[in-house]
Coordinates of N, CA, C and O in Angstrom, one line a residue:
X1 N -2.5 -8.1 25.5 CA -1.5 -8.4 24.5 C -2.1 -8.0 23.1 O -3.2 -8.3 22.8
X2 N -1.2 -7.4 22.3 CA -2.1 -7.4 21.2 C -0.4 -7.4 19.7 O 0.5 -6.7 19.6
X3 N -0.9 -8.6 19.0 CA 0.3 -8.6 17.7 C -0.3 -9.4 16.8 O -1.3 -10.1 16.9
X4 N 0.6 -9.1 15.5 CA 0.4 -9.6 14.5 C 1.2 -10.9 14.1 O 2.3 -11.2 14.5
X5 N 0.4 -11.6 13.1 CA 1.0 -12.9 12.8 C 0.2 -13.5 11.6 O -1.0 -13.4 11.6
X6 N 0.7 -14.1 10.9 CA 0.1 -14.6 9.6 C -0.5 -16.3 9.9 O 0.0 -17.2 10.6
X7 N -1.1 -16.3 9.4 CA -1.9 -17.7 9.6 C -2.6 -18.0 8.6 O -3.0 -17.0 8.1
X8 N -3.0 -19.4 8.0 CA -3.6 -20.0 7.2 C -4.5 -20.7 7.2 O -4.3 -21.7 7.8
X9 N -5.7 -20.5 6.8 CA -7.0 -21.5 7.1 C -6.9 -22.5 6.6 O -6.6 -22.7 5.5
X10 N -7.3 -23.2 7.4 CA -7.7 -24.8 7.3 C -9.3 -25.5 7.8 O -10.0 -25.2 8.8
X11 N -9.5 -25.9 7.3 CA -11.4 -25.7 7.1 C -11.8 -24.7 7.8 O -11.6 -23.6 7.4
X12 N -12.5 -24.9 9.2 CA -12.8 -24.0 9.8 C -11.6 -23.5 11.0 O -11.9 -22.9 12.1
X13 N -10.5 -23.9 10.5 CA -10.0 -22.9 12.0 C -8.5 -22.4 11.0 O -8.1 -22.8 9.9
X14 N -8.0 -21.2 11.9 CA -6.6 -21.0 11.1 C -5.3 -21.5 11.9 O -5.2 -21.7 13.1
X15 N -4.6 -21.7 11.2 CA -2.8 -22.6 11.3 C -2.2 -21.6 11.8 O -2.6 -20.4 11.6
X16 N -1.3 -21.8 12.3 CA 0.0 -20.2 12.3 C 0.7 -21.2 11.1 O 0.7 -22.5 10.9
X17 N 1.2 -20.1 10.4 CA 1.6 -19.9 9.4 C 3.6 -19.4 9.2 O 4.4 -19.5 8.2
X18 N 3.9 -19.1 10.3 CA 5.6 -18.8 10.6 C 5.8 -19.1 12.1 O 5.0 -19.5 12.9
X19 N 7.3 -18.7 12.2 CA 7.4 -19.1 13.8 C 6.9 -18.1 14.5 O 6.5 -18.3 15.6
X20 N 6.8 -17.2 13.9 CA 6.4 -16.0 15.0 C 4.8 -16.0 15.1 O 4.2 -15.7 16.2
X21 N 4.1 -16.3 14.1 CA 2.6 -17.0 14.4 C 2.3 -18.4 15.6 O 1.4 -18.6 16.4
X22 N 3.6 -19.2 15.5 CA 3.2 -19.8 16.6 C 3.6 -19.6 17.6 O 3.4 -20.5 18.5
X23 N 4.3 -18.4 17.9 CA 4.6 -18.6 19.1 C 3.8 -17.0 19.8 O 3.9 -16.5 20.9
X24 N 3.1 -16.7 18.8 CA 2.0 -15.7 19.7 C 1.0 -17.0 19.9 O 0.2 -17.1 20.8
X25 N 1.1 -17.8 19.3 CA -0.5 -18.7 19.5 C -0.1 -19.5 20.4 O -1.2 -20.0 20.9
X26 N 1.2 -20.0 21.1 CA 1.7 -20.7 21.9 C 1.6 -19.1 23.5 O 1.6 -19.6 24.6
X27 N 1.5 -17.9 23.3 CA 1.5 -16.9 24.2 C 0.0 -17.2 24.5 O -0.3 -17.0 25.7
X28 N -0.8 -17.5 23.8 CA -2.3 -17.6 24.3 C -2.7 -18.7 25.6 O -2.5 -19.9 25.4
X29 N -3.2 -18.4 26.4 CA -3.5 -19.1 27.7 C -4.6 -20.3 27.2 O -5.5 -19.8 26.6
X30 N -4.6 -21.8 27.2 CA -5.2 -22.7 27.1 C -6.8 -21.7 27.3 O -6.8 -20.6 28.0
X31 N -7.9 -22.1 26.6 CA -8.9 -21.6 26.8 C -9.8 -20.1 26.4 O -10.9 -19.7 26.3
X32 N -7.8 -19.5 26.3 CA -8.6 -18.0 26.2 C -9.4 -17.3 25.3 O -9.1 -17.7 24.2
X33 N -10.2 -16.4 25.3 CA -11.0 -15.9 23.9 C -10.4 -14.5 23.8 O -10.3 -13.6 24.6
X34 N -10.0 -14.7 22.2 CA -9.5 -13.4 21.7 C -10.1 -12.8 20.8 O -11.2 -13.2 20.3
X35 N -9.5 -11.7 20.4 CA -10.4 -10.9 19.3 C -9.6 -11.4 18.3 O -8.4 -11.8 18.6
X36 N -10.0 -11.4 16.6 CA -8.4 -10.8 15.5 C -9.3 -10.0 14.8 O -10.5 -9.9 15.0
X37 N -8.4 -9.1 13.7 CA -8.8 -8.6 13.0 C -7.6 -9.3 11.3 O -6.5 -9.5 11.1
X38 N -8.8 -9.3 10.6 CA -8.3 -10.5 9.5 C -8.2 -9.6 8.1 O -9.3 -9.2 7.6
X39 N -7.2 -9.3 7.7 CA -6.7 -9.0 6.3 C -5.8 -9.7 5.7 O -4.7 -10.0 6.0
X40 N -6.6 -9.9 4.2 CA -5.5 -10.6 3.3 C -3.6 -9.3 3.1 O -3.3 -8.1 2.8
X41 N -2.9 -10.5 3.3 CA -2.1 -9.8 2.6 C -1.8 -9.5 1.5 O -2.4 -10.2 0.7
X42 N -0.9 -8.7 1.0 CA -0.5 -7.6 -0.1 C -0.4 -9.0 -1.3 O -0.3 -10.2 -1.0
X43 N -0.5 -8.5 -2.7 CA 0.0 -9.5 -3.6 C 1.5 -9.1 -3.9 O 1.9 -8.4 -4.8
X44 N 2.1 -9.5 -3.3 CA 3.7 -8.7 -3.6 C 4.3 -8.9 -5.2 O 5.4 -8.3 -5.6
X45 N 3.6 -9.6 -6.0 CA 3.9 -9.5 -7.6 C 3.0 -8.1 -7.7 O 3.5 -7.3 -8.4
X46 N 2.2 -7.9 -7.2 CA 1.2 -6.5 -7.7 C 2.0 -5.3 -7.2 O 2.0 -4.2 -7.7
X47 N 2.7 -5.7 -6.1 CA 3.5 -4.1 -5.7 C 4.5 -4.4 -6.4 O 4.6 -3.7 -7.4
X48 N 5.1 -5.1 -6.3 CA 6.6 -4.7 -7.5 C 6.2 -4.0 -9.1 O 6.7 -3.1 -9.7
X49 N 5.1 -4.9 -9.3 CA 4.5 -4.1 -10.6 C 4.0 -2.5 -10.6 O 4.0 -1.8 -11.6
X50 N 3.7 -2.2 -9.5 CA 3.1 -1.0 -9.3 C 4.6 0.2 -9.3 O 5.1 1.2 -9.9
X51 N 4.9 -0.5 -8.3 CA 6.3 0.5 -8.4 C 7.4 0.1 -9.8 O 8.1 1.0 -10.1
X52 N 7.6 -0.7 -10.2 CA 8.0 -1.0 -11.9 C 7.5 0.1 -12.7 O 8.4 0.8 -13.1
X53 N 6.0 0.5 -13.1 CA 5.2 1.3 -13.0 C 5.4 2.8 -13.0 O 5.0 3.6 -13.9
X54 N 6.0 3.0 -12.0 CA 6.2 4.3 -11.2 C 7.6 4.8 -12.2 O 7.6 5.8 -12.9
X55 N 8.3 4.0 -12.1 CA 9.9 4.0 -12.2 C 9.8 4.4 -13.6 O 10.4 5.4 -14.0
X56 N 8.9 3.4 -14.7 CA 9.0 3.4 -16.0 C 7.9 5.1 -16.4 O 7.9 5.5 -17.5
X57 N 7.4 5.5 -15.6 CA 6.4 6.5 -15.8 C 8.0 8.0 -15.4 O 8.0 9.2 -15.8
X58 N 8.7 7.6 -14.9 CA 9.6 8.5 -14.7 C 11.0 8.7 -15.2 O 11.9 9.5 -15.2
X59 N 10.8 7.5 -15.7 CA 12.2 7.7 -16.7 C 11.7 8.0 -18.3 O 12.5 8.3 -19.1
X60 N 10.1 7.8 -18.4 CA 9.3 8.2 -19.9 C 9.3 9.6 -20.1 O 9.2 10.1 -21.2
X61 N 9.3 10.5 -18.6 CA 8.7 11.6 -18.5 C 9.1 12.5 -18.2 O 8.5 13.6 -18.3
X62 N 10.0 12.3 -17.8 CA 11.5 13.2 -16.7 C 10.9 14.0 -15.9 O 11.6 14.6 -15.2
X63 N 9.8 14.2 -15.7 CA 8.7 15.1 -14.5 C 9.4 14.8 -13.4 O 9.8 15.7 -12.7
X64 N 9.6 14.0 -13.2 CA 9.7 13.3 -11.7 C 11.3 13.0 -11.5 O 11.9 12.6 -12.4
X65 N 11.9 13.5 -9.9 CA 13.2 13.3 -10.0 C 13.2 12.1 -9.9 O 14.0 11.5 -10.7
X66 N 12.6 11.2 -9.1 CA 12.9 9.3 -8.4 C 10.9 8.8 -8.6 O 10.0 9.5 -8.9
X67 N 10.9 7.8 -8.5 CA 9.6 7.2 -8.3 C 9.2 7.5 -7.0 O 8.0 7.8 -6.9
X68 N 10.0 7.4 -5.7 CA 9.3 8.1 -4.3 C 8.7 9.4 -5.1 O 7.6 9.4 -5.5
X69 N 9.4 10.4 -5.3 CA 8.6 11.7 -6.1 C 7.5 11.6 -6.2 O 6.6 12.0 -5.5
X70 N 7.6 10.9 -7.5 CA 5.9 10.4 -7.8 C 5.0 9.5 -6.9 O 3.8 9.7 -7.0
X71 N 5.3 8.7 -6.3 CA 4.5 8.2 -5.0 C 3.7 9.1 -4.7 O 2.5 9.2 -4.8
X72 N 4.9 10.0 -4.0 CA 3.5 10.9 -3.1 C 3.0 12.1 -3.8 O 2.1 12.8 -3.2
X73 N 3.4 12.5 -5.1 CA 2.3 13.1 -5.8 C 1.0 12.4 -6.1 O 0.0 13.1 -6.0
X74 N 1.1 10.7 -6.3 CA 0.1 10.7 -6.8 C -0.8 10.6 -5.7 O -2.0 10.8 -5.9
X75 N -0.3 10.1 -4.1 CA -0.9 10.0 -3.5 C -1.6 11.1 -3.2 O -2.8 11.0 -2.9
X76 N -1.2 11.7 -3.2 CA -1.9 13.2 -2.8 C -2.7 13.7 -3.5 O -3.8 14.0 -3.1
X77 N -2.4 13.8 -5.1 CA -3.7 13.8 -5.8 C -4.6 13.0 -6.0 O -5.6 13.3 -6.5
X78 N -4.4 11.5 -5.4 CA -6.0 10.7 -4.9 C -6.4 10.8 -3.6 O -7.3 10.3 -3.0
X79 N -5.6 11.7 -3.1 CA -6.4 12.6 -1.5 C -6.0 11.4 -0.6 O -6.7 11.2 0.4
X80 N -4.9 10.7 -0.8 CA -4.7 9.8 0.2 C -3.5 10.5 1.1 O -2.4 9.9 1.1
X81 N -3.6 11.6 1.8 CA -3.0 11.8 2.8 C -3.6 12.5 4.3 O -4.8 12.2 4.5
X82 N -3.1 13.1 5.1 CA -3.0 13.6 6.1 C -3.1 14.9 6.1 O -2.9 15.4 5.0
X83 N -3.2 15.8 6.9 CA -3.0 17.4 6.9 C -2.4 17.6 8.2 O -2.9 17.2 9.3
X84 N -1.2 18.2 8.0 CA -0.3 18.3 9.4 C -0.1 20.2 9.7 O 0.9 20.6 9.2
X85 N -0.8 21.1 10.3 CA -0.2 22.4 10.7 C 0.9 22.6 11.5 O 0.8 22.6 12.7
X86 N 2.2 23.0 10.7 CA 3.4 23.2 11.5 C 3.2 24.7 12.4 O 2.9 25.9 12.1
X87 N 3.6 24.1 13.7 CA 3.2 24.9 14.5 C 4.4 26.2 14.6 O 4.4 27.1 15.4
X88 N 5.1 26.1 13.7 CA 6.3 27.0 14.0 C 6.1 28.0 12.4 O 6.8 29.0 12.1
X89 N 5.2 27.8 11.6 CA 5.2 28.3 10.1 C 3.5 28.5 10.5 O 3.1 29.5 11.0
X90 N 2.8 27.5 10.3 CA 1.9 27.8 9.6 C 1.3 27.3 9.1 O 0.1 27.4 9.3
X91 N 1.9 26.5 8.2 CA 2.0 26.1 7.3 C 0.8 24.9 7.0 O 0.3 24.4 8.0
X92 N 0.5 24.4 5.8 CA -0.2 23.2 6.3 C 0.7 22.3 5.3 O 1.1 22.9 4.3
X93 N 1.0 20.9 5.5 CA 1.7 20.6 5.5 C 0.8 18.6 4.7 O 0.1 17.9 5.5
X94 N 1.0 18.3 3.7 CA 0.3 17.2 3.5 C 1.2 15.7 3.3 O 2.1 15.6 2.4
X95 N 0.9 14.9 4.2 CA 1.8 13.7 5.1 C 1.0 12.9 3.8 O -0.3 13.0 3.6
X96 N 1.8 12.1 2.8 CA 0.9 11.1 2.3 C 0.7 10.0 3.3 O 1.8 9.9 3.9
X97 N -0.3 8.9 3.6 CA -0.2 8.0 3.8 C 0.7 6.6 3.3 O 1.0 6.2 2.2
X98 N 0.8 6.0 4.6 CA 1.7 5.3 4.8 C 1.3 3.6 3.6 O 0.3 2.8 3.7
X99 N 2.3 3.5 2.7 CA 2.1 2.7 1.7 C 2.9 1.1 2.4 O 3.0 0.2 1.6
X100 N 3.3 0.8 3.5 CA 4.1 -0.1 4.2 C 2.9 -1.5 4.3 O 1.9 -1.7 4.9
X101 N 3.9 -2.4 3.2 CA 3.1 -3.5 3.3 C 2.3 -4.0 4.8 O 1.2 -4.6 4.5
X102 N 2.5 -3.9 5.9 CA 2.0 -4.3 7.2 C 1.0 -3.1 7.6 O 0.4 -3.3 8.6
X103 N 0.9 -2.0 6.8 CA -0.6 -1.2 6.9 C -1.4 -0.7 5.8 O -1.9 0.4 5.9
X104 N -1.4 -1.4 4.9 CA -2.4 -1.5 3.8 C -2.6 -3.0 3.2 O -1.7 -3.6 2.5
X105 N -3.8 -3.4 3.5 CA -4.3 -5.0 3.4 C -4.3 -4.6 2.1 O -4.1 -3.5 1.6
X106 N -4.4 -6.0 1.3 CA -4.8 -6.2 0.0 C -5.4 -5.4 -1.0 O -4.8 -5.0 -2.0
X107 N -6.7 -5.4 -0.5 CA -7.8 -4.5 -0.9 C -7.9 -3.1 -1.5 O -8.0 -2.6 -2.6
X108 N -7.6 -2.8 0.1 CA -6.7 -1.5 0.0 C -5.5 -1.3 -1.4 O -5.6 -0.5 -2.3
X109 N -5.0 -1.7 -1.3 CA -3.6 -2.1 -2.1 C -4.1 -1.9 -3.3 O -3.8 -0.9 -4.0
X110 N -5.1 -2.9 -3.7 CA -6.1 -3.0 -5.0 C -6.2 -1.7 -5.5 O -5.7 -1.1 -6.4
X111 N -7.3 -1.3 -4.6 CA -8.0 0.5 -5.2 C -6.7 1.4 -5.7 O -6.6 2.2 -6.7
X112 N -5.8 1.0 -4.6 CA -4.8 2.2 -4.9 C -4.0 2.1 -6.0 O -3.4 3.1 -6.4
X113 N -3.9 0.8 -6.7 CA -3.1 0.6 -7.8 C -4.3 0.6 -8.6 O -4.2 1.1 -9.7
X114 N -5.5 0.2 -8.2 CA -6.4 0.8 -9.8 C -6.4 2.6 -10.3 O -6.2 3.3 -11.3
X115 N -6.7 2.9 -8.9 CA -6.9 4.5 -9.2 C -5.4 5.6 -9.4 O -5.3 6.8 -9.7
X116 N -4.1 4.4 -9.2 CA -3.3 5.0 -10.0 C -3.5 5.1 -11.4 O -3.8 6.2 -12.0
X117 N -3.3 3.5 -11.9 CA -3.4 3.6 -13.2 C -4.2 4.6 -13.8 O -3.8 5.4 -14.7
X118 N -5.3 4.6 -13.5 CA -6.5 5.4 -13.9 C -5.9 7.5 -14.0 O -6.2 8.3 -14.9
X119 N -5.3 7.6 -12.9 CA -4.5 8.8 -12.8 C -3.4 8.9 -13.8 O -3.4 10.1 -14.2
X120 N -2.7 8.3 -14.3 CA -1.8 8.5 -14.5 C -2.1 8.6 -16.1 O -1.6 9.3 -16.9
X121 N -3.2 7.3 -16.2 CA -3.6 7.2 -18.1 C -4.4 8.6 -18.2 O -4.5 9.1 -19.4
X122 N -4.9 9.2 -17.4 CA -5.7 10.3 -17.7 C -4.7 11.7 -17.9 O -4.8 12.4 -19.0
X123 N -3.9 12.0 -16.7 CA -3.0 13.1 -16.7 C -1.6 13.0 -17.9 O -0.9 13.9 -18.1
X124 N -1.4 11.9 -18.6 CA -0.5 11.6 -19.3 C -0.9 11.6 -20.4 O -0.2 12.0 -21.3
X125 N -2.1 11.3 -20.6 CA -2.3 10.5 -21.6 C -2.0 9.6 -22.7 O -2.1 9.6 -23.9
X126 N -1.6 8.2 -21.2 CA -0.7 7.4 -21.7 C -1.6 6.3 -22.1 O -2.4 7.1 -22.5
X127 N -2.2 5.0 -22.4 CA -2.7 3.8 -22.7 C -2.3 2.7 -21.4 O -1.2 2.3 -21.0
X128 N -3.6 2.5 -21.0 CA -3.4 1.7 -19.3 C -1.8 0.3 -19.7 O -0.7 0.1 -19.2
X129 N -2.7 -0.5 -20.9 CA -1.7 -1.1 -21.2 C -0.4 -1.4 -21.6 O 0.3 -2.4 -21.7
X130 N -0.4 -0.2 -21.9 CA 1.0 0.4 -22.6 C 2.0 0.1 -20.9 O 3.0 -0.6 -20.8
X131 N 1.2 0.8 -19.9 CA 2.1 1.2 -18.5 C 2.3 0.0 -18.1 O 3.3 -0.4 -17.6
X132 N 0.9 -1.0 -18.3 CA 1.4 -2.0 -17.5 C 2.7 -3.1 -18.1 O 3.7 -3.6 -17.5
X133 N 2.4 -3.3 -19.6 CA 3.1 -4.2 -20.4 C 4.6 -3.9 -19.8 O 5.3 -4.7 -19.3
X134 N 4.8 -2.1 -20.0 CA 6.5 -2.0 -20.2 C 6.8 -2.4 -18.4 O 8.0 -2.5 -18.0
X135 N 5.9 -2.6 -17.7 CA 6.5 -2.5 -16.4 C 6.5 -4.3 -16.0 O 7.1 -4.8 -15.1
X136 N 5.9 -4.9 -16.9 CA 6.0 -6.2 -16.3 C 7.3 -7.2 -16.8 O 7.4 -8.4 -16.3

């Protein structure tokens, strides 16, 4: 079996945390030893701000038709994607990575909204705070 489920520590052991946490932990056989793999989740005040961000960087700048637009520009110019060869072209084809709260932990999350900002104050030459203020 293998799923996900949020849980909360409590000294040393973790809680399930929703129903669907307890009822994978209610799926576990009295006794059994499992593996997890443990990431904090997303700050979801930090993604709304990030994409706030995006939105206000594209209505400043008219570059960009939508903020998806700019997503995956910027992803791509921080090398955060994929290389796909379409087998019918040729072509090489660059997939940004997947930005979906349930596959990028925290952390992750972190770098990618610092080294936006960092992108965006550089190529604009905009003031980091300037972007964040109007977005918050």
């Amino acid at each position: 079996m293998k799923a996900k489920a949020l849980f909360r520590r409590a000294a040393l052991s973790l809680v399930p945390a929703s129903r669907d946490a307890r009822a994978l932990l209610a799926a576990i056989t009295e006794g059994a030893t499992v593996f997890i793999e443990v990431w904090t989740p997303r700050n979801m005040a930090q993604h709304r701000k990030y994409f706030a961000i995006l939105n206000n960087v594209v209505e400043a700048t008219g570059r960009w038709t939508s903020s998806e637009h700019l997503r995956r520009d910027v992803l791509i110019a921080l090398h955060r994607y994929d290389e796909h060869v379409n087998q019918f072209t040729g072509e090489v084809e660059r997939i940004p990575h997947s930005m979906a709260v349930a596959s990028m932990p925290r952390d992750e999350f972190t770098r990618l909204y610092d080294d936006t900002i960092r992108l965006l104050t550089d190529a604009l030459g905009a003031d980091p705070e300037m972007l964040t203020q109007e977005a918050a």
